[in-house]
Tab-separated table of C-alpha atoms in Angstrom:
chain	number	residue	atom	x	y	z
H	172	UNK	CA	137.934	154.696	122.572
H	173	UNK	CA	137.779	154.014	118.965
H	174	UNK	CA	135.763	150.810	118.007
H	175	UNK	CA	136.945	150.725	114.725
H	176	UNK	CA	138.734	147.057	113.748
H	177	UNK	CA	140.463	145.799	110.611
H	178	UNK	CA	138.093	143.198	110.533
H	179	UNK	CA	135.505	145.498	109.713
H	180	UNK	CA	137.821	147.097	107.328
H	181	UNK	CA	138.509	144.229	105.750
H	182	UNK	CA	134.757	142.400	105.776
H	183	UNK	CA	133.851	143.426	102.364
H	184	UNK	CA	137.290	142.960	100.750
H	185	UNK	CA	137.346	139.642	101.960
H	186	UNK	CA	134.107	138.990	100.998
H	187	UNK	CA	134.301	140.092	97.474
H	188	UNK	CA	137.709	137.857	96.908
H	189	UNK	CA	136.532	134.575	98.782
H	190	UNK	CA	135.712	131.306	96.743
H	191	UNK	CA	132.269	130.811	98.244
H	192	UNK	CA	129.384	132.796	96.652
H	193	UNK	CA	127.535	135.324	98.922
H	194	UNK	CA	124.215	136.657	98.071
H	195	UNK	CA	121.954	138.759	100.692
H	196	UNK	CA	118.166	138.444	100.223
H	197	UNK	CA	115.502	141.183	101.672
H	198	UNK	CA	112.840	140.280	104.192
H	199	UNK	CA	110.645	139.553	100.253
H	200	UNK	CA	113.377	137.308	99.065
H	201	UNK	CA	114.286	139.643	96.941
H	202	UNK	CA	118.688	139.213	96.168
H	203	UNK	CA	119.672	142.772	97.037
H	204	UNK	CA	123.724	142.441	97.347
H	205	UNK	CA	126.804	139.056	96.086
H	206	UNK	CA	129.713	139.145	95.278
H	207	UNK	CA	131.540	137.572	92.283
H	208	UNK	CA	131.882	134.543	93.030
H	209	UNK	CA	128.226	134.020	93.240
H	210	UNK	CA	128.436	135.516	89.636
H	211	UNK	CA	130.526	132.472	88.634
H	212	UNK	CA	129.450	129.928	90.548
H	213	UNK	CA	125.339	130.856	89.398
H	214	UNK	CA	126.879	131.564	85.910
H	215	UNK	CA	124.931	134.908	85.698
H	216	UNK	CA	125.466	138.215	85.219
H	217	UNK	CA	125.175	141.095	87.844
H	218	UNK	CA	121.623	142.179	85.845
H	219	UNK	CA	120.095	139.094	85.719
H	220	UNK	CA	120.600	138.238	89.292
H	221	UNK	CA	119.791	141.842	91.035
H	222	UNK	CA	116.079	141.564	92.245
H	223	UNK	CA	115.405	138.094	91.609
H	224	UNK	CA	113.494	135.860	94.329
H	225	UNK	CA	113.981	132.260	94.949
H	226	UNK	CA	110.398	132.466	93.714
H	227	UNK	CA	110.871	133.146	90.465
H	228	UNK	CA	110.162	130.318	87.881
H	229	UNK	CA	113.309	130.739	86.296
H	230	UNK	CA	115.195	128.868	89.245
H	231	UNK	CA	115.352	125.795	87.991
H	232	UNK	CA	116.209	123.952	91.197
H	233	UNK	CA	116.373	120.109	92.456
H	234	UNK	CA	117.135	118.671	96.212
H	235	UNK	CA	120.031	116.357	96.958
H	236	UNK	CA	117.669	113.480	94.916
H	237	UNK	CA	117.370	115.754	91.866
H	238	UNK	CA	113.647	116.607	92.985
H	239	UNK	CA	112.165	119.258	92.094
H	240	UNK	CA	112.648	122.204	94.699
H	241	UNK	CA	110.263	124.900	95.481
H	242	UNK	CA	110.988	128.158	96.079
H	243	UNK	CA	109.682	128.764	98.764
H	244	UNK	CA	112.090	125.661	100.042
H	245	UNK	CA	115.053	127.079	98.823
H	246	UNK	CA	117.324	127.307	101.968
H	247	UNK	CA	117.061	131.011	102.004
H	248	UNK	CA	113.160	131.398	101.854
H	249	UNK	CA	113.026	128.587	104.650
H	250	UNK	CA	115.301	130.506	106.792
H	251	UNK	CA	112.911	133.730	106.556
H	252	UNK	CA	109.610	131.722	107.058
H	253	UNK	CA	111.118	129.496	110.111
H	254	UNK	CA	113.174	132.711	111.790
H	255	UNK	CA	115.873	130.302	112.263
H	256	UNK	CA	119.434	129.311	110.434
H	257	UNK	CA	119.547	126.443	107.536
H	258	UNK	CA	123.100	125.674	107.416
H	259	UNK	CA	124.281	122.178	105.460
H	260	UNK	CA	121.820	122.162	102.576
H	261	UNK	CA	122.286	121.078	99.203
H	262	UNK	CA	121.014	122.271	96.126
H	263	UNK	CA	121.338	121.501	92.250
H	264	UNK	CA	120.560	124.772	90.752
H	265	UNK	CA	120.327	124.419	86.589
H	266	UNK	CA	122.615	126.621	84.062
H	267	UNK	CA	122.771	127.653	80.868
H	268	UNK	CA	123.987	124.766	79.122
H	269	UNK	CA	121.296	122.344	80.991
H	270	UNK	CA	123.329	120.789	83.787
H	271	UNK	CA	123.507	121.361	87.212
H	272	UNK	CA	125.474	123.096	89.018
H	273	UNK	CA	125.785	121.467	92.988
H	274	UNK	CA	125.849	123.420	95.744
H	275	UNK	CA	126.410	123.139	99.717
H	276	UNK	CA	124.655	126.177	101.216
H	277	UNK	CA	124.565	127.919	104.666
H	278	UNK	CA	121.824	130.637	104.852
H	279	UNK	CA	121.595	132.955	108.002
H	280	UNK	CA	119.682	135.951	109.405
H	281	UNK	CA	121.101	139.114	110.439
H	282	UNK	CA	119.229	142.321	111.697
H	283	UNK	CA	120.189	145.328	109.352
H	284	UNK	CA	118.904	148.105	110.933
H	285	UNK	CA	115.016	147.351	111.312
H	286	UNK	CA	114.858	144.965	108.773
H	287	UNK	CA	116.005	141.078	108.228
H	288	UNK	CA	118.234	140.143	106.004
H	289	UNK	CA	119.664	136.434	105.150
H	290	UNK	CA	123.004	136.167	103.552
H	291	UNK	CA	123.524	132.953	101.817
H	292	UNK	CA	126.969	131.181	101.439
H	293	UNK	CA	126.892	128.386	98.834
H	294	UNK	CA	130.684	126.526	97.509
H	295	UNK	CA	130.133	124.668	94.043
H	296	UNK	CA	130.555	120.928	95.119
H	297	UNK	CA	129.508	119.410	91.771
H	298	UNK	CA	132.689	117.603	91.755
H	299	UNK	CA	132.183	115.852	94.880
H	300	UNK	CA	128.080	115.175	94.141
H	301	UNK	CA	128.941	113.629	90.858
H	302	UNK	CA	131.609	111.458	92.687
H	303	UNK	CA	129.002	110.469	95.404
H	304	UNK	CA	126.134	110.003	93.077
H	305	UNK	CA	128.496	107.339	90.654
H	306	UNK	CA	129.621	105.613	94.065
H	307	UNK	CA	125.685	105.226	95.029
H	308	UNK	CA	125.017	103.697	91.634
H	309	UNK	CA	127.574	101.382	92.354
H	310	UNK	CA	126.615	100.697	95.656
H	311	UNK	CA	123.629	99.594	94.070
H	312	UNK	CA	124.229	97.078	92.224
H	313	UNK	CA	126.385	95.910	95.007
H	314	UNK	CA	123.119	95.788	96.966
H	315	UNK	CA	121.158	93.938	94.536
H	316	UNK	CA	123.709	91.418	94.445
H	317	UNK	CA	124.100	91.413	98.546
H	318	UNK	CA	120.620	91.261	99.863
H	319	UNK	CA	118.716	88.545	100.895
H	320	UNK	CA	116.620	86.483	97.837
H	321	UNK	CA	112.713	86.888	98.856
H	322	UNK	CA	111.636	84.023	95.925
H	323	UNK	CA	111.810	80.521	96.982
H	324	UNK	CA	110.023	78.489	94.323
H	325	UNK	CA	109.434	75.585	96.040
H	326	UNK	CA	106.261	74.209	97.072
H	327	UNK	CA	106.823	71.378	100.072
H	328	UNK	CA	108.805	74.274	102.264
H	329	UNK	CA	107.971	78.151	103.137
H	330	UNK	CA	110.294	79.938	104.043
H	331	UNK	CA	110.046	84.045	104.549
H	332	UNK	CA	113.441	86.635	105.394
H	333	UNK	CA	113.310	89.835	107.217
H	334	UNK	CA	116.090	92.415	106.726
H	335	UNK	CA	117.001	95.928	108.413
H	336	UNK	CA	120.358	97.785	108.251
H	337	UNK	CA	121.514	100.978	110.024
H	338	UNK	CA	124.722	101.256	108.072
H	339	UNK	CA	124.011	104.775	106.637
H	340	UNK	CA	123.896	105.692	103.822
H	341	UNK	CA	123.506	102.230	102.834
H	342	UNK	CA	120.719	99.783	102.878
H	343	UNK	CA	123.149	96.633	103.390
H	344	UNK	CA	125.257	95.979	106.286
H	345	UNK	CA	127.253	93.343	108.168
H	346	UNK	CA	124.149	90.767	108.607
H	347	UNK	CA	123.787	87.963	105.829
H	348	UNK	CA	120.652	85.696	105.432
H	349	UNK	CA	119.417	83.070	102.401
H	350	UNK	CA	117.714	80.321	101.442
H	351	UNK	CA	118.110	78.668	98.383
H	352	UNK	CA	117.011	75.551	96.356
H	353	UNK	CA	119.685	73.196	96.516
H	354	UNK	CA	117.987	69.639	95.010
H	355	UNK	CA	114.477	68.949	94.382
H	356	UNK	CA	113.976	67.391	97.964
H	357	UNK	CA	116.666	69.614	99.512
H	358	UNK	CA	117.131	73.607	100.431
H	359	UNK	CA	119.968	75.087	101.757
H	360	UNK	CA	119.856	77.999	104.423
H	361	UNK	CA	122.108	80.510	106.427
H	362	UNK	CA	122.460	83.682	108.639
H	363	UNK	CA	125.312	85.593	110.284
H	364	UNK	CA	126.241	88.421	111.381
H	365	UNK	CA	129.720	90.226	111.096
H	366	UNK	CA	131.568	92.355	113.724
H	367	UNK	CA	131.345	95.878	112.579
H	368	UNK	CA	129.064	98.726	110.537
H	369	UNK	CA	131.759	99.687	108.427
H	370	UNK	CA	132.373	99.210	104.922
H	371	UNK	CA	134.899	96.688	105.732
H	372	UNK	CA	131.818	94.720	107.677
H	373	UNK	CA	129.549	94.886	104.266
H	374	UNK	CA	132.329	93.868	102.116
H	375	UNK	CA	133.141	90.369	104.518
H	376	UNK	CA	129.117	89.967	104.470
H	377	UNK	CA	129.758	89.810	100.612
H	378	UNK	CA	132.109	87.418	101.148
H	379	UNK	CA	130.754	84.970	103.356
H	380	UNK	CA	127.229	85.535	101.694
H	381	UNK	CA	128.321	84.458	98.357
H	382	UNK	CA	130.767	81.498	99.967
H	383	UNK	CA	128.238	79.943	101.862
H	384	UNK	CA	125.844	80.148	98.921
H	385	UNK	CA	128.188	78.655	96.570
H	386	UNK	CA	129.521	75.920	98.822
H	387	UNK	CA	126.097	74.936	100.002
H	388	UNK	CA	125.224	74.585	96.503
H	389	UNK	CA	128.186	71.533	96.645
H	390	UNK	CA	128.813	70.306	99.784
H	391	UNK	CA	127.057	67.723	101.333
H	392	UNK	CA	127.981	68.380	105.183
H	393	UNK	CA	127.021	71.708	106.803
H	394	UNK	CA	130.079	71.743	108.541
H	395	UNK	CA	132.326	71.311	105.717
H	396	UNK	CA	130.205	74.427	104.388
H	397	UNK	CA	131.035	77.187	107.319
H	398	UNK	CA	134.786	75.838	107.319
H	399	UNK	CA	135.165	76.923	103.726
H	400	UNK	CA	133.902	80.079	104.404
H	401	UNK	CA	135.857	80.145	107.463
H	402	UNK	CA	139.413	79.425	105.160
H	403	UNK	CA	137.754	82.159	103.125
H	404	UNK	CA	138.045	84.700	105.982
H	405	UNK	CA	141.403	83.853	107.534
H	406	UNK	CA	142.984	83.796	104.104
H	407	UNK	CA	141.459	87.490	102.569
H	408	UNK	CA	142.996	90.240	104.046
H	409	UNK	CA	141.244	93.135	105.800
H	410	UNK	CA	138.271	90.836	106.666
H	411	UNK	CA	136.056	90.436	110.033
H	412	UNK	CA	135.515	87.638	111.830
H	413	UNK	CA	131.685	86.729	112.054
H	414	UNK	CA	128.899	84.449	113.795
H	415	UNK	CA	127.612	82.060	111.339
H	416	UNK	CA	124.532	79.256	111.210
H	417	UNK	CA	124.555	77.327	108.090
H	418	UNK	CA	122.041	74.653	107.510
H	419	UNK	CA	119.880	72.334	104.746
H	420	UNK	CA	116.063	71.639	105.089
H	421	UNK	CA	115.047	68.251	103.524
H	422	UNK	CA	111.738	66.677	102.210
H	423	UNK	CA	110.485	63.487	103.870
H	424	UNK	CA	110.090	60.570	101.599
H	425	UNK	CA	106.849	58.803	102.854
H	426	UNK	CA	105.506	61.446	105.565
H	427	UNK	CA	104.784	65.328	105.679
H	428	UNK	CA	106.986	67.107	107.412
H	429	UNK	CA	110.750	68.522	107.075
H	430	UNK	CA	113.809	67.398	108.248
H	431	UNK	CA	115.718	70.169	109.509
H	432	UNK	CA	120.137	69.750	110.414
H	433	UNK	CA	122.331	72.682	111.159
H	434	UNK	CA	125.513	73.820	112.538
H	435	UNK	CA	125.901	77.057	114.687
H	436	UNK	CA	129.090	78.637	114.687
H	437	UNK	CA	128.553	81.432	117.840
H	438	UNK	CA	125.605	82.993	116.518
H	439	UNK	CA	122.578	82.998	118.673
H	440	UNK	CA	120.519	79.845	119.147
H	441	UNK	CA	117.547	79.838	116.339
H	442	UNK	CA	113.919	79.234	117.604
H	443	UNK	CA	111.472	76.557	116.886
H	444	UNK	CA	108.009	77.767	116.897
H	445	UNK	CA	105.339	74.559	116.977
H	446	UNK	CA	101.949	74.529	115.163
H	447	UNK	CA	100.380	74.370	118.341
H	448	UNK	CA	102.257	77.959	119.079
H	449	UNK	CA	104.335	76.000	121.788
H	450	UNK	CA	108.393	77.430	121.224
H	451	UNK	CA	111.766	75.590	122.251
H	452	UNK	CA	115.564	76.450	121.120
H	453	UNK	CA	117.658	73.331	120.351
H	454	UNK	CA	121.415	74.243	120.790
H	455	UNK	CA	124.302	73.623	120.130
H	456	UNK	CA	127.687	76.166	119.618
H	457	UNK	CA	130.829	76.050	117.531
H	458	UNK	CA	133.190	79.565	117.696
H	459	UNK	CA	133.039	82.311	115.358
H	460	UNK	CA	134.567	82.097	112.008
H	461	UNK	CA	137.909	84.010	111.282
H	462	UNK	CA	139.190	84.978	114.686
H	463	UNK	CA	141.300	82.277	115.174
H	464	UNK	CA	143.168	79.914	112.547
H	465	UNK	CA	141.874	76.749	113.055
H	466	UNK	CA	138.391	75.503	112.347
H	467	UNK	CA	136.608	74.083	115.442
H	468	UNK	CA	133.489	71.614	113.734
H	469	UNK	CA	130.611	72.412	115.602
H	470	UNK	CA	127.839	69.947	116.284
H	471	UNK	CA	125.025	69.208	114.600
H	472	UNK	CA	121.733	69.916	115.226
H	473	UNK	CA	118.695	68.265	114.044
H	474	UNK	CA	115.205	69.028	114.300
H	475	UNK	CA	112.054	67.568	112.796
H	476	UNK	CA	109.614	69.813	111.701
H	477	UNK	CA	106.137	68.468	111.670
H	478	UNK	CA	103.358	70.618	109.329
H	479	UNK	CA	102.764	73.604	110.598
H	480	UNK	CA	106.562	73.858	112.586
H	481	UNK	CA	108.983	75.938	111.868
H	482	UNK	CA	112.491	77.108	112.560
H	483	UNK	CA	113.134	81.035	112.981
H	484	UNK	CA	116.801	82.219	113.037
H	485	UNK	CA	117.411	85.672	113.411
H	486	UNK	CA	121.169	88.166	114.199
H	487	UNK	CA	121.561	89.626	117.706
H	488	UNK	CA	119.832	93.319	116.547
H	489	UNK	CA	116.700	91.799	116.970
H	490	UNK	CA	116.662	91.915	120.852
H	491	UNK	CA	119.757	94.322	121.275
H	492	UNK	CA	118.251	97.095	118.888
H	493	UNK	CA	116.330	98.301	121.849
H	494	UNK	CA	115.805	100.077	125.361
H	495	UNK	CA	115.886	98.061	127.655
H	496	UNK	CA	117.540	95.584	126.099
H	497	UNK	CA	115.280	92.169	125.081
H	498	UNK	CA	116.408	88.913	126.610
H	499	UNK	CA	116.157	85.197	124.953
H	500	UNK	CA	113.306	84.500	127.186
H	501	UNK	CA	111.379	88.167	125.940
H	502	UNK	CA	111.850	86.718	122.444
H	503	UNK	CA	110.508	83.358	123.200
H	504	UNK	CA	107.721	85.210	125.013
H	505	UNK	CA	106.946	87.362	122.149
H	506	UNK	CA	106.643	84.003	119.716
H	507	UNK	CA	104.442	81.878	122.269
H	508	UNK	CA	100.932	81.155	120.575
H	509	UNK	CA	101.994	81.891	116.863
H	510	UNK	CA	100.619	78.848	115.383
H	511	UNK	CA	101.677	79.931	111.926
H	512	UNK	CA	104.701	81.063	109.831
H	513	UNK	CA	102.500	84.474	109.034
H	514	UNK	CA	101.792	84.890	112.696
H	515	UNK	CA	105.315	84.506	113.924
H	516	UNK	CA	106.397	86.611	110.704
H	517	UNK	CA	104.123	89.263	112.015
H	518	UNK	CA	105.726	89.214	115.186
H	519	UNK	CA	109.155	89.884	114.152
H	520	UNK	CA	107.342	92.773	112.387
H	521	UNK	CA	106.243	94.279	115.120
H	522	UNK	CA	109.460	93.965	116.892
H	523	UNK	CA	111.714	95.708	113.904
H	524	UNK	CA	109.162	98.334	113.849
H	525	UNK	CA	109.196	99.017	117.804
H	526	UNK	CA	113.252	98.956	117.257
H	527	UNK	CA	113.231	101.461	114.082
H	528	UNK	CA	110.891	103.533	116.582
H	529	UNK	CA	113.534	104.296	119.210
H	530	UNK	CA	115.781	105.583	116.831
H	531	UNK	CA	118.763	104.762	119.162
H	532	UNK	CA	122.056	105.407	117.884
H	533	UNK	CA	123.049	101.972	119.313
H	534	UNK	CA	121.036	100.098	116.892
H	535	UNK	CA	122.284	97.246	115.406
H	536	UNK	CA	121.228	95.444	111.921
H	537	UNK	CA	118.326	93.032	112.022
H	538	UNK	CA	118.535	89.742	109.591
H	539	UNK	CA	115.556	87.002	110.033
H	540	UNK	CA	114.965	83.888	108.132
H	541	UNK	CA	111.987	81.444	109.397
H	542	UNK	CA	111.517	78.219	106.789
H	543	UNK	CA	108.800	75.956	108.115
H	544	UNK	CA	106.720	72.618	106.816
H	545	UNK	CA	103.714	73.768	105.320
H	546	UNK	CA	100.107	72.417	106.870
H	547	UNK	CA	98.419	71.148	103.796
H	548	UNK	CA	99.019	67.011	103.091
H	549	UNK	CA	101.700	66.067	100.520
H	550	UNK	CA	99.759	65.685	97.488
């Protein structure tokens, strides 16, 4: 029985014409065998890459973040140290004219004879890394436009935000949360949360971010304020439907204290945390924005915040981003006895961080806002 094959006839032909470069590397590291494409792709010649090591300081390497790269992590040398595959990896490797050329690299043992060997396939993907990289930048500044403001200048209310996305490769996803200065006695506030973790889900959160923001600069009513951004939803193609509370936080005249009203359209019921660390929810429900085309006015919902009170909203990942699953009552549990913004802010902390520690693929995005009166007198 003959156990010759065309396959093995063919192995080195086929190697030798095929687009993706091929080196083999001895048991040292040393490049002992390629083929021409890895001539082109490397933009070397045959002399200069024969006996080289992923060692030598000539490489001029970078990782996927245009770090500087080791050779002894070049996916190659890391294959020989660990005894095991490194297929996926990619690599900026620099050329003669001082650019880089990308590559997506699979490097894998073999036995050849006694020895090891690794035989490297990398494909030039600097097209499609320069593509990604430009579409990061611009994600970017999409981000820095889309996240939650952290500076409240305003001295009679504090207010603190919380925000965690599992939209990869982003840091943004479908949950929205602001506050904003509105008046001298007035502040305007809002969270929501839109169905999805797609790209269509950040782009609505755009959308109702910057509508809410811009209508609660104008609008008096906080109803008035989720029903524009509930036109803008059922009137933009391609957009989700989302839960929504939208609400303003007002100075007392003659007492301390705020004076809290809000509308909820479907999104869960925020919590009031007391300065005696005592904890109720006021309710009260409208539907979700864009599913349907009319505009239901939810109630409103008002709540006096005494010094040291304050009102904590937060988007369904908060309790859901875990194993088992958190209830309303576990929340309110987990709040009980914070008889301080900082307290209950360290809380929620503690929560995102048990959630990030599961690392369930079911995880949802986190958004938290708490504003609350501050202790000291009015001045």
């Amino acid at each position: 029985m003959t156990t010759d094959r065309p396959l093995e006839r063919l192995a080195l032909p086929l190697v030798e014409r095929q687009r993706e470069g091929v080196v083999v590397q001895a048991a040292d590291g040393s490049i002992i065998d390629f083929n021409a494409a890895a001539l082109r792709r490397l933009k070397m010649t045959a002399d200069e890459l024969t006996g080289v090591t992923s060692l030598d300081p000539r490489w001029e390497a970078v990782d996927a973040r245009r770090r500087p790269l080791a050779g002894e992590d070049h996916p190659a040398m890391r294959a020989l140290a660990s005894g095991r595959d490194v297929v996926g990896a990619t690599m900026g490797v620099r050329v003669d004219d001082g650019s880089y050329t990308w590559l997506s690299i699979d490097s894998r043992l073999f036995a050849d004879g006694d020895d090891t060997v690794v035989v490297t396939q990398f494909l030039d993907v600097t097209t499609e890394f320069e593509q990604r990289e430009r579409m990061t930048a611009a994600l970017d500044r999409l981000q820095h436009h889309a996240l939650p403001t952290t500076a409240l200048h305003v001295d009679w209310v504090h207010a603190a935000t919380r925000y965690a996305s599992v939209t990869p490769p982003l840091d943004i996803g479908g949950d929205f949360v602001d506050v904003f200065a509105v008046s001298d006695d007035r502040c305007g506030f809002f969270i929501g949360d839109v169905c999805g973790h797609d790209l269509d889900a950040v782009a609505t959160m755009v959308i109702a971010r910057h509508t809410l923001r811009a209508a609660g600069l104008h609008l008096q009513r906080p109803a008035r304020v989720l029903a524009w951004l509930h036109d803008a939803l059922t009137t933009t193609p391609g957009t989700a439907y989302c839960s929504a509370v939208f609400g303003h936080v007002s100075r007392r005249e003659a007492a301390d204290g705020l004076d809290v009203q809000f509308v909820n359209a479907g999104h869960p019921a925020p919590v009031v945390v007391r300065a005696d660390g005592s904890v109720d929810r006021p309710v009260g429900h409208g539907r979700l924005l864009g599913m349907i085309p009319e505009f239901v006015t939810p109630p409103i919902v008002e709540v006096p915040l005494s010094p040291g009170d304050h009102l904590v909203l937060f988007t369904d990942g908060l309790i859901e981003s875990r194993r088992p699953r958190m209830s309303d009552d576990d929340l309110v549990e987990r709040l009980v006895g914070s008889t301080s913004l900082d307290h209950t802010m360290g809380a929620i902390d503690e929560l995102m961080h048990e959630s990030a520690a599961q690392s369930l693929s079911a995880q949802d995005d986190i958004a938290v806002l708490a504003v609350g009166a501050p202790r000291h007198p009015r001045v």
